[in-house]
Amino acid sequence: MGGKRLKFPVRQKYVPPAPKREEEKEESVSEEEHEKRMKLLKEMGILKE
């Protein structure tokens, strides 16, 4: 009968932390730009109204 071997933790690959991005950065959209986007979405069939 053999002896028990010690189990050492397996080394994980080092992954550098992801660079922090500035999320939820809202840009104010002009009324004209908003209308253009809505018209385009309606023409594509994404929006219905």
Short mmCIF file of C-alpha atoms in Angstrom, two decimals:
data_model
loop_
_atom_site.label_atom_id
_atom_site.label_comp_id
_atom_site.label_asym_id
_atom_site.label_seq_id
_atom_site.Cartn_x
_atom_site.Cartn_y
_atom_site.Cartn_z
CA MET A 1 0.00 0.00 0.00
CA GLY A 2 1.36 3.32 -1.03
CA GLY A 3 1.31 6.50 0.96
CA LYS A 4 -0.90 9.49 0.24
CA ARG A 5 0.69 12.20 -1.85
CA LEU A 6 0.20 15.82 -0.95
CA LYS A 7 -2.03 17.73 -3.33
CA PHE A 8 -0.75 21.18 -4.09
CA PRO A 9 -3.04 23.69 -5.78
CA VAL A 10 -2.58 23.97 -9.53
CA ARG A 11 -1.21 27.34 -10.59
CA GLN A 12 -3.61 29.43 -12.61
CA LYS A 13 -2.56 31.48 -15.62
CA TYR A 14 -2.06 35.13 -14.71
CA VAL A 15 -4.66 37.38 -16.31
CA PRO A 16 -4.05 41.09 -15.87
CA PRO A 17 -7.11 43.05 -14.74
CA ALA A 18 -9.11 44.57 -17.58
CA PRO A 19 -8.68 48.32 -18.02
CA LYS A 20 -11.56 50.22 -16.51
CA ARG A 21 -13.82 51.75 -19.08
CA GLU A 22 -16.00 54.75 -18.51
CA GLU A 23 -19.38 53.09 -18.75
CA GLU A 24 -22.78 54.73 -18.84
CA LYS A 25 -21.37 57.87 -20.35
CA GLU A 26 -24.50 59.48 -21.70
CA GLU A 27 -24.23 61.97 -24.50
CA SER A 28 -27.00 64.46 -25.05
CA VAL A 29 -28.58 63.86 -28.44
CA SER A 30 -30.09 66.81 -30.25
CA GLU A 31 -33.76 66.65 -31.17
CA GLU A 32 -32.89 66.53 -34.90
CA GLU A 33 -30.53 63.60 -34.40
CA HIS A 34 -33.17 61.79 -32.38
CA GLU A 35 -35.75 62.25 -35.14
CA LYS A 36 -33.29 60.96 -37.76
CA ARG A 37 -32.57 57.86 -35.71
CA MET A 38 -36.25 57.15 -35.07
CA LYS A 39 -37.09 57.56 -38.77
CA LEU A 40 -34.27 55.21 -39.76
CA LEU A 41 -35.35 52.58 -37.23
CA LYS A 42 -38.95 52.77 -38.45
CA GLU A 43 -37.83 52.35 -42.08
CA MET A 44 -35.76 49.30 -41.11
CA GLY A 45 -38.79 47.81 -39.40
CA ILE A 46 -37.22 47.70 -35.94
CA LEU A 47 -39.66 50.21 -34.51
CA LYS A 48 -43.35 50.07 -35.21
CA GLU A 49 -45.50 53.11 -34.63
#
